[in-house]
Tab-separated table of C-alpha atoms in Angstrom:
chain	number	residue	atom	x	y	z
A	1	UNK	CA	-5.398	12.174	38.562
A	2	UNK	CA	-3.628	15.112	40.513
A	3	UNK	CA	0.131	13.410	41.041
A	4	UNK	CA	3.108	15.357	40.948
A	5	UNK	CA	4.153	14.770	36.662
A	6	UNK	CA	8.038	14.445	38.732
A	7	UNK	CA	6.993	11.654	40.609
A	8	UNK	CA	5.203	9.868	37.889
A	9	UNK	CA	7.772	10.041	35.156
A	10	UNK	CA	10.333	8.663	38.121
A	11	UNK	CA	7.291	5.338	38.784
A	12	UNK	CA	7.506	4.761	35.053
A	13	UNK	CA	11.026	4.580	33.893
A	14	UNK	CA	11.154	2.341	37.516
A	15	UNK	CA	8.737	0.310	35.890
A	16	UNK	CA	6.110	0.329	39.042
A	17	UNK	CA	3.104	2.349	37.326
A	18	UNK	CA	-0.281	1.341	37.438
A	19	UNK	CA	-1.951	1.449	35.093
A	20	UNK	CA	-3.653	4.559	35.369
A	21	UNK	CA	-0.167	6.370	36.320
A	22	UNK	CA	0.894	5.290	32.486
A	23	UNK	CA	-2.484	7.046	31.094
A	24	UNK	CA	-1.807	9.902	32.908
A	25	UNK	CA	2.364	9.982	32.108
A	26	UNK	CA	0.990	9.709	28.068
A	27	UNK	CA	-2.086	12.196	28.235
A	28	UNK	CA	1.305	14.972	29.337
A	29	UNK	CA	3.828	13.260	27.176
A	30	UNK	CA	0.462	13.978	24.787
A	31	UNK	CA	-0.144	17.213	25.451
A	32	UNK	CA	2.532	18.995	23.299
A	33	UNK	CA	6.005	18.718	21.740
A	34	UNK	CA	7.908	19.868	25.001
A	35	UNK	CA	6.802	17.858	27.148
A	36	UNK	CA	7.052	14.912	24.574
A	37	UNK	CA	11.169	15.959	24.672
A	38	UNK	CA	10.968	16.555	28.080
A	39	UNK	CA	10.653	13.486	29.058
A	40	UNK	CA	12.751	11.880	26.836
A	41	UNK	CA	15.114	13.543	27.567
A	42	UNK	CA	15.178	12.349	31.017
A	43	UNK	CA	14.488	9.299	29.799
A	44	UNK	CA	18.080	9.234	28.346
A	45	UNK	CA	19.665	10.818	31.494
A	46	UNK	CA	17.982	7.968	33.580
A	47	UNK	CA	19.334	4.941	31.050
A	48	UNK	CA	22.996	6.646	30.700
A	49	UNK	CA	23.225	6.707	34.482
A	50	UNK	CA	21.848	3.519	35.485
A	51	UNK	CA	24.280	0.706	33.913
A	52	UNK	CA	24.045	-2.347	36.705
A	53	UNK	CA	21.398	-3.838	39.283
A	54	UNK	CA	23.734	-3.010	42.108
A	55	UNK	CA	23.948	0.800	42.925
A	56	UNK	CA	26.991	1.450	45.272
A	57	UNK	CA	26.347	4.717	45.839
A	58	UNK	CA	22.540	5.902	44.423
A	59	UNK	CA	22.724	9.441	46.152
A	60	UNK	CA	25.635	10.207	43.719
A	61	UNK	CA	23.947	8.761	40.679
A	62	UNK	CA	21.101	10.656	41.456
A	63	UNK	CA	23.102	14.285	42.680
A	64	UNK	CA	25.000	13.938	39.023
A	65	UNK	CA	21.260	12.967	37.322
A	66	UNK	CA	19.872	15.481	38.610
A	67	UNK	CA	22.723	18.099	37.703
A	68	UNK	CA	23.138	16.842	33.941
A	69	UNK	CA	19.280	17.332	33.407
A	70	UNK	CA	19.531	21.122	35.341
A	71	UNK	CA	21.327	22.357	32.519
A	72	UNK	CA	18.840	21.506	29.626
A	73	UNK	CA	15.347	20.671	31.041
A	74	UNK	CA	12.587	23.237	33.254
A	75	UNK	CA	13.403	23.142	36.735
A	76	UNK	CA	10.280	21.643	37.796
A	77	UNK	CA	11.783	18.317	36.508
A	78	UNK	CA	14.256	18.035	39.031
A	79	UNK	CA	13.597	15.343	41.625
A	80	UNK	CA	13.724	16.104	44.978
A	81	UNK	CA	16.217	13.281	46.856
A	82	UNK	CA	13.769	11.846	48.942
A	83	UNK	CA	11.864	10.655	45.764
A	84	UNK	CA	15.039	8.856	44.991
A	85	UNK	CA	13.260	5.453	46.479
A	86	UNK	CA	11.098	5.138	43.611
A	87	UNK	CA	13.936	4.423	41.039
A	88	UNK	CA	15.387	0.657	41.143
A	89	UNK	CA	18.921	0.761	39.004
A	90	UNK	CA	17.465	-1.774	36.631
A	91	UNK	CA	17.001	-1.674	32.660
A	92	UNK	CA	13.890	-0.068	32.203
A	93	UNK	CA	11.213	-1.857	29.455
A	94	UNK	CA	7.773	-0.902	30.307
A	95	UNK	CA	4.569	-0.255	28.426
A	96	UNK	CA	2.445	3.521	28.043
A	97	UNK	CA	-0.861	4.109	28.207
A	98	UNK	CA	-3.469	1.240	26.815
A	99	UNK	CA	-1.482	-1.929	26.136
A	100	UNK	CA	-1.240	-4.563	27.687
A	101	UNK	CA	1.702	-5.845	28.723
A	102	UNK	CA	2.615	-9.280	28.593
A	103	UNK	CA	6.859	-10.270	29.437
A	104	UNK	CA	7.060	-13.635	28.402
A	105	UNK	CA	10.731	-15.489	28.867
A	106	UNK	CA	12.293	-17.365	26.162
A	107	UNK	CA	13.219	-21.560	26.548
A	108	UNK	CA	17.038	-21.381	27.476
A	109	UNK	CA	19.509	-23.611	28.712
A	110	UNK	CA	20.020	-23.034	32.595
A	111	UNK	CA	23.198	-21.798	32.719
A	112	UNK	CA	22.239	-19.078	29.983
A	113	UNK	CA	19.918	-15.562	31.643
A	114	UNK	CA	16.549	-15.837	29.767
A	115	UNK	CA	15.725	-13.359	26.927
A	116	UNK	CA	12.542	-11.379	28.544
A	117	UNK	CA	9.598	-10.987	25.364
A	118	UNK	CA	7.542	-7.759	25.992
A	119	UNK	CA	4.023	-7.807	23.556
A	120	UNK	CA	2.128	-4.786	23.758
A	121	UNK	CA	-1.450	-4.949	22.442
A	122	UNK	CA	-4.234	-3.303	21.789
A	123	UNK	CA	-7.822	-3.868	22.109
A	124	UNK	CA	-10.752	-1.664	20.666
A	125	UNK	CA	-8.647	1.496	20.879
A	126	UNK	CA	-5.012	2.642	18.849
A	127	UNK	CA	-2.223	3.623	21.757
A	128	UNK	CA	0.530	5.217	21.029
A	129	UNK	CA	4.396	4.289	22.948
A	130	UNK	CA	7.953	4.633	23.021
A	131	UNK	CA	10.851	2.111	22.263
A	132	UNK	CA	13.638	1.968	24.379
A	133	UNK	CA	15.841	3.599	21.819
A	134	UNK	CA	12.631	6.552	21.569
A	135	UNK	CA	11.681	5.287	18.344
A	136	UNK	CA	7.456	6.161	19.048
A	137	UNK	CA	5.024	3.773	17.582
A	138	UNK	CA	1.640	3.602	17.027
A	139	UNK	CA	-0.614	0.607	16.963
A	140	UNK	CA	-3.952	0.367	15.393
A	141	UNK	CA	-6.558	-1.503	17.156
A	142	UNK	CA	-6.482	-5.067	17.416
A	143	UNK	CA	-2.805	-5.023	16.823
A	144	UNK	CA	0.072	-7.181	18.296
A	145	UNK	CA	3.911	-5.876	18.707
A	146	UNK	CA	6.574	-7.830	20.319
A	147	UNK	CA	10.466	-7.053	21.211
A	148	UNK	CA	12.535	-8.492	23.115
A	149	UNK	CA	15.339	-7.653	26.189
A	150	UNK	CA	17.526	-7.578	23.498
A	151	UNK	CA	15.975	-4.448	21.378
A	152	UNK	CA	18.755	-1.877	20.369
A	153	UNK	CA	21.922	-4.118	21.433
A	154	UNK	CA	22.941	-4.865	17.720
A	155	UNK	CA	20.011	-4.664	15.503
A	156	UNK	CA	16.500	-3.263	16.828
A	157	UNK	CA	13.895	-5.711	15.562
A	158	UNK	CA	10.316	-6.164	16.090
A	159	UNK	CA	7.348	-8.306	15.541
A	160	UNK	CA	3.837	-6.931	14.173
A	161	UNK	CA	0.898	-8.571	13.436
A	162	UNK	CA	-2.120	-6.134	12.972
A	163	UNK	CA	-1.622	-2.698	11.577
A	164	UNK	CA	1.369	0.167	13.008
A	165	UNK	CA	2.766	3.197	12.000
A	166	UNK	CA	6.813	3.690	12.625
A	167	UNK	CA	8.609	6.745	13.650
A	168	UNK	CA	12.461	5.396	13.591
A	169	UNK	CA	15.094	7.309	15.595
A	170	UNK	CA	17.652	6.883	13.320
A	171	UNK	CA	20.824	5.008	14.139
A	172	UNK	CA	23.670	4.260	11.546
A	173	UNK	CA	24.419	1.414	13.417
A	174	UNK	CA	21.889	-0.474	14.046
A	175	UNK	CA	18.757	-1.230	11.310
A	176	UNK	CA	15.549	-1.141	12.605
A	177	UNK	CA	13.603	-4.349	11.790
A	178	UNK	CA	9.847	-5.498	11.247
A	179	UNK	CA	9.077	-9.092	10.462
A	180	UNK	CA	5.602	-10.367	9.990
A	181	UNK	CA	5.514	-13.918	8.703
A	182	UNK	CA	8.465	-14.471	6.319
A	183	UNK	CA	8.420	-10.779	5.232
A	184	UNK	CA	10.714	-8.049	6.476
A	185	UNK	CA	11.429	-4.776	6.375
A	186	UNK	CA	14.422	-3.259	7.291
A	187	UNK	CA	15.244	0.495	7.886
A	188	UNK	CA	17.542	3.191	9.570
A	189	UNK	CA	15.595	5.800	9.986
A	190	UNK	CA	12.129	6.909	8.956
A	191	UNK	CA	8.520	7.201	9.362
A	192	UNK	CA	6.280	3.988	7.323
A	193	UNK	CA	2.632	2.223	7.802
A	194	UNK	CA	2.462	-1.305	7.828
A	195	UNK	CA	-0.683	-2.778	7.547
A	196	UNK	CA	-0.637	-7.017	7.979
A	197	UNK	CA	-3.647	-8.272	10.028
A	198	UNK	CA	-3.789	-11.831	10.704
A	199	UNK	CA	-7.156	-12.774	8.552
A	200	UNK	CA	-6.079	-10.052	5.734
A	201	UNK	CA	-3.931	-11.952	2.570
A	202	UNK	CA	-2.481	-8.651	1.853
A	203	UNK	CA	0.589	-7.070	3.638
A	204	UNK	CA	0.365	-3.679	2.917
A	205	UNK	CA	3.500	-1.351	4.028
A	206	UNK	CA	2.747	2.526	3.232
A	207	UNK	CA	6.221	4.776	2.959
A	208	UNK	CA	6.172	8.449	4.334
A	209	UNK	CA	9.679	9.289	4.421
A	210	UNK	CA	13.167	8.443	4.276
A	211	UNK	CA	13.842	4.523	2.286
A	212	UNK	CA	12.737	0.942	3.447
A	213	UNK	CA	13.494	-2.458	2.129
A	214	UNK	CA	11.430	-4.991	1.496
A	215	UNK	CA	12.278	-8.824	1.509
A	216	UNK	CA	9.998	-11.407	0.822
A	217	UNK	CA	9.988	-14.425	-1.400
A	218	UNK	CA	13.322	-14.242	-1.922
A	219	UNK	CA	12.970	-11.071	-3.564
A	220	UNK	CA	13.805	-7.013	-2.335
A	221	UNK	CA	12.158	-4.426	-3.305
A	222	UNK	CA	13.509	-0.740	-1.651
A	223	UNK	CA	10.434	2.003	-1.529
A	224	UNK	CA	10.430	5.644	-2.128
A	225	UNK	CA	7.953	7.990	-0.030
A	226	UNK	CA	4.349	8.086	-1.119
A	227	UNK	CA	4.576	4.702	-2.348
A	228	UNK	CA	3.032	1.567	-1.383
A	229	UNK	CA	4.032	-2.120	-1.364
A	230	UNK	CA	1.079	-5.046	-1.570
A	231	UNK	CA	2.755	-8.490	-0.668
A	232	UNK	CA	0.301	-11.443	-1.244
A	233	UNK	CA	1.049	-14.115	1.158
A	234	UNK	CA	-0.958	-16.906	-0.801
A	235	UNK	CA	0.659	-16.294	-3.996
A	236	UNK	CA	3.928	-14.193	-3.100
A	237	UNK	CA	2.500	-11.977	-5.632
A	238	UNK	CA	3.918	-8.138	-4.887
A	239	UNK	CA	3.515	-5.041	-6.292
A	240	UNK	CA	4.481	-1.222	-5.854
A	241	UNK	CA	2.336	1.724	-6.631
A	242	UNK	CA	2.315	5.683	-5.801
A	243	UNK	CA	-0.619	5.990	-3.009
A	244	UNK	CA	-1.832	9.008	-1.827
A	245	UNK	CA	-0.507	8.678	2.196
A	246	UNK	CA	-3.043	10.958	3.914
A	247	UNK	CA	-5.677	7.743	2.587
A	248	UNK	CA	-2.695	5.235	4.174
A	249	UNK	CA	-2.331	6.345	7.580
A	250	UNK	CA	-6.382	7.994	8.193
A	251	UNK	CA	-6.643	5.969	11.362
A	252	UNK	CA	-4.150	7.391	13.386
A	253	UNK	CA	-6.587	10.371	12.861
A	254	UNK	CA	-9.089	7.842	13.849
A	255	UNK	CA	-10.541	8.679	10.446
A	256	UNK	CA	-11.495	5.611	7.679
A	257	UNK	CA	-10.754	6.676	4.412
A	258	UNK	CA	-10.600	4.902	1.261
A	259	UNK	CA	-10.696	5.654	-2.508
A	260	UNK	CA	-11.726	3.366	-5.300
A	261	UNK	CA	-11.420	0.079	-4.164
A	262	UNK	CA	-13.529	-2.877	-4.559
A	263	UNK	CA	-16.855	-2.690	-1.925
A	264	UNK	CA	-15.669	-6.298	-0.411
A	265	UNK	CA	-12.120	-4.446	0.638
A	266	UNK	CA	-14.273	-1.872	2.587
A	267	UNK	CA	-16.200	-4.185	4.349
A	268	UNK	CA	-12.710	-6.317	5.343
A	269	UNK	CA	-11.485	-2.786	6.613
A	270	UNK	CA	-15.039	-2.725	8.501
A	271	UNK	CA	-14.327	-6.288	9.948
A	272	UNK	CA	-10.803	-5.657	11.269
A	273	UNK	CA	-11.356	-2.341	12.911
A	274	UNK	CA	-14.422	-3.015	14.488
A	275	UNK	CA	-13.814	-6.437	14.928
A	276	UNK	CA	-16.879	-7.926	13.452
A	277	UNK	CA	-17.798	-10.264	10.359
A	278	UNK	CA	-19.665	-9.699	7.005
A	279	UNK	CA	-21.197	-12.523	4.081
A	280	UNK	CA	-21.577	-10.679	1.392
A	281	UNK	CA	-23.781	-12.030	-0.862
A	282	UNK	CA	-23.448	-10.364	-4.099
A	283	UNK	CA	-21.597	-10.593	-7.023
A	284	UNK	CA	-22.618	-7.356	-8.279
A	285	UNK	CA	-21.740	-5.297	-5.149
A	286	UNK	CA	-18.536	-7.552	-5.385
A	287	UNK	CA	-17.117	-5.033	-8.412
A	288	UNK	CA	-18.961	-2.131	-7.312
A	289	UNK	CA	-15.922	0.674	-6.592
A	290	UNK	CA	-16.195	2.568	-3.869
A	291	UNK	CA	-14.330	5.850	-2.156
A	292	UNK	CA	-15.489	7.700	1.315
A	293	UNK	CA	-13.959	8.807	4.953
A	294	UNK	CA	-15.809	7.934	8.107
A	295	UNK	CA	-15.313	9.425	12.026
A	296	UNK	CA	-14.122	5.689	13.713
A	297	UNK	CA	-16.222	6.885	16.009
A	298	UNK	CA	-19.524	5.939	14.270
A	299	UNK	CA	-20.938	2.395	14.859
A	300	UNK	CA	-20.901	-0.189	11.955
A	301	UNK	CA	-24.909	0.047	11.443
A	302	UNK	CA	-23.803	4.213	11.073
A	303	UNK	CA	-21.718	3.665	8.531
A	304	UNK	CA	-23.336	0.796	6.597
A	305	UNK	CA	-26.446	2.970	6.456
A	306	UNK	CA	-24.306	6.245	5.251
A	307	UNK	CA	-22.686	3.768	2.514
A	308	UNK	CA	-26.783	2.896	1.378
A	309	UNK	CA	-26.917	6.263	0.038
A	310	UNK	CA	-24.518	5.750	-2.777
A	311	UNK	CA	-24.669	2.233	-3.212
A	312	UNK	CA	-28.115	-0.178	-2.927
A	313	UNK	CA	-27.869	-2.752	-0.680
A	314	UNK	CA	-29.731	-4.330	2.622
A	315	UNK	CA	-28.406	-5.390	5.700
A	316	UNK	CA	-29.441	-7.376	8.839
A	317	UNK	CA	-27.691	-8.665	11.601
A	318	UNK	CA	-27.144	-11.982	12.613
A	319	UNK	CA	-25.058	-12.524	16.346
A	320	UNK	CA	-21.950	-10.455	15.261
A	321	UNK	CA	-22.289	-11.177	11.389
A	322	UNK	CA	-23.786	-8.717	8.856
A	323	UNK	CA	-25.582	-10.474	6.172
A	324	UNK	CA	-24.973	-7.801	3.135
A	325	UNK	CA	-27.387	-8.125	0.104
A	326	UNK	CA	-28.427	-6.270	-2.933
A	327	UNK	CA	-31.296	-4.552	-3.320
A	328	UNK	CA	-33.245	-5.861	-6.057
């Protein structure tokens, strides 16, 4: 797409960008750290200046915004005045690139302003985006992250189904809360990974840096970096152990890594990654421990065939289900 980046940023911040434009903007932001920081500064200035749904003097507002930006940003980010028509003076809350953006209105009394809910949904690819406070979130495949327009008022709260890597911007007065079913993770500013797919019994939280507090079933655990918490949804069992963090967050680099896990657990990982089903027809294979690494660009069949080099089994596909049987 050949479009002026200034126009692209303004159209995004005003909520008028198309899906293709959002994708192009995310590509530009991801090119280097300078682009990312430039966008975040521009977004911060925009939100600081735009405070109401009515603009009495849009040209004066634009002049102040451009003046502030010009002191700390390259000249190419100052917008010509005729681009102001793209900017709406309303609060901005939009998703960038590859995400299905699903606003909903909660049921409230007619005299109360409805709460707007934003659901960010990934399909067959991972996607990254920024929350209103500039915290960066990377969603794995087949994941959903939800937040409301009250995010960042008094608390920063999101709900997760699936897997996400959180790079939370520090704010001493506003905790960042991740809700998963009846559990809750609370932080102020840190980096951590959460895996909580609906079809999996175990919820896993891995801390990369900082500190997080995990609350579930009447218990509270404070985690340290390089540790992973595993919570059983069925029997409420909770364990914390040291882990290889790079293995836990390999999906961000489009890798599938696993170390000393049971073979059925590998099949569950593949099931969530590729949206297929496995039926394991061998108790002996259930007790087999495996380790390895794959690029997730490989197909399920390619991974199964590579795994067979170390484990003796056969597979057969019926519909979207793979039947796994031990070799005789």
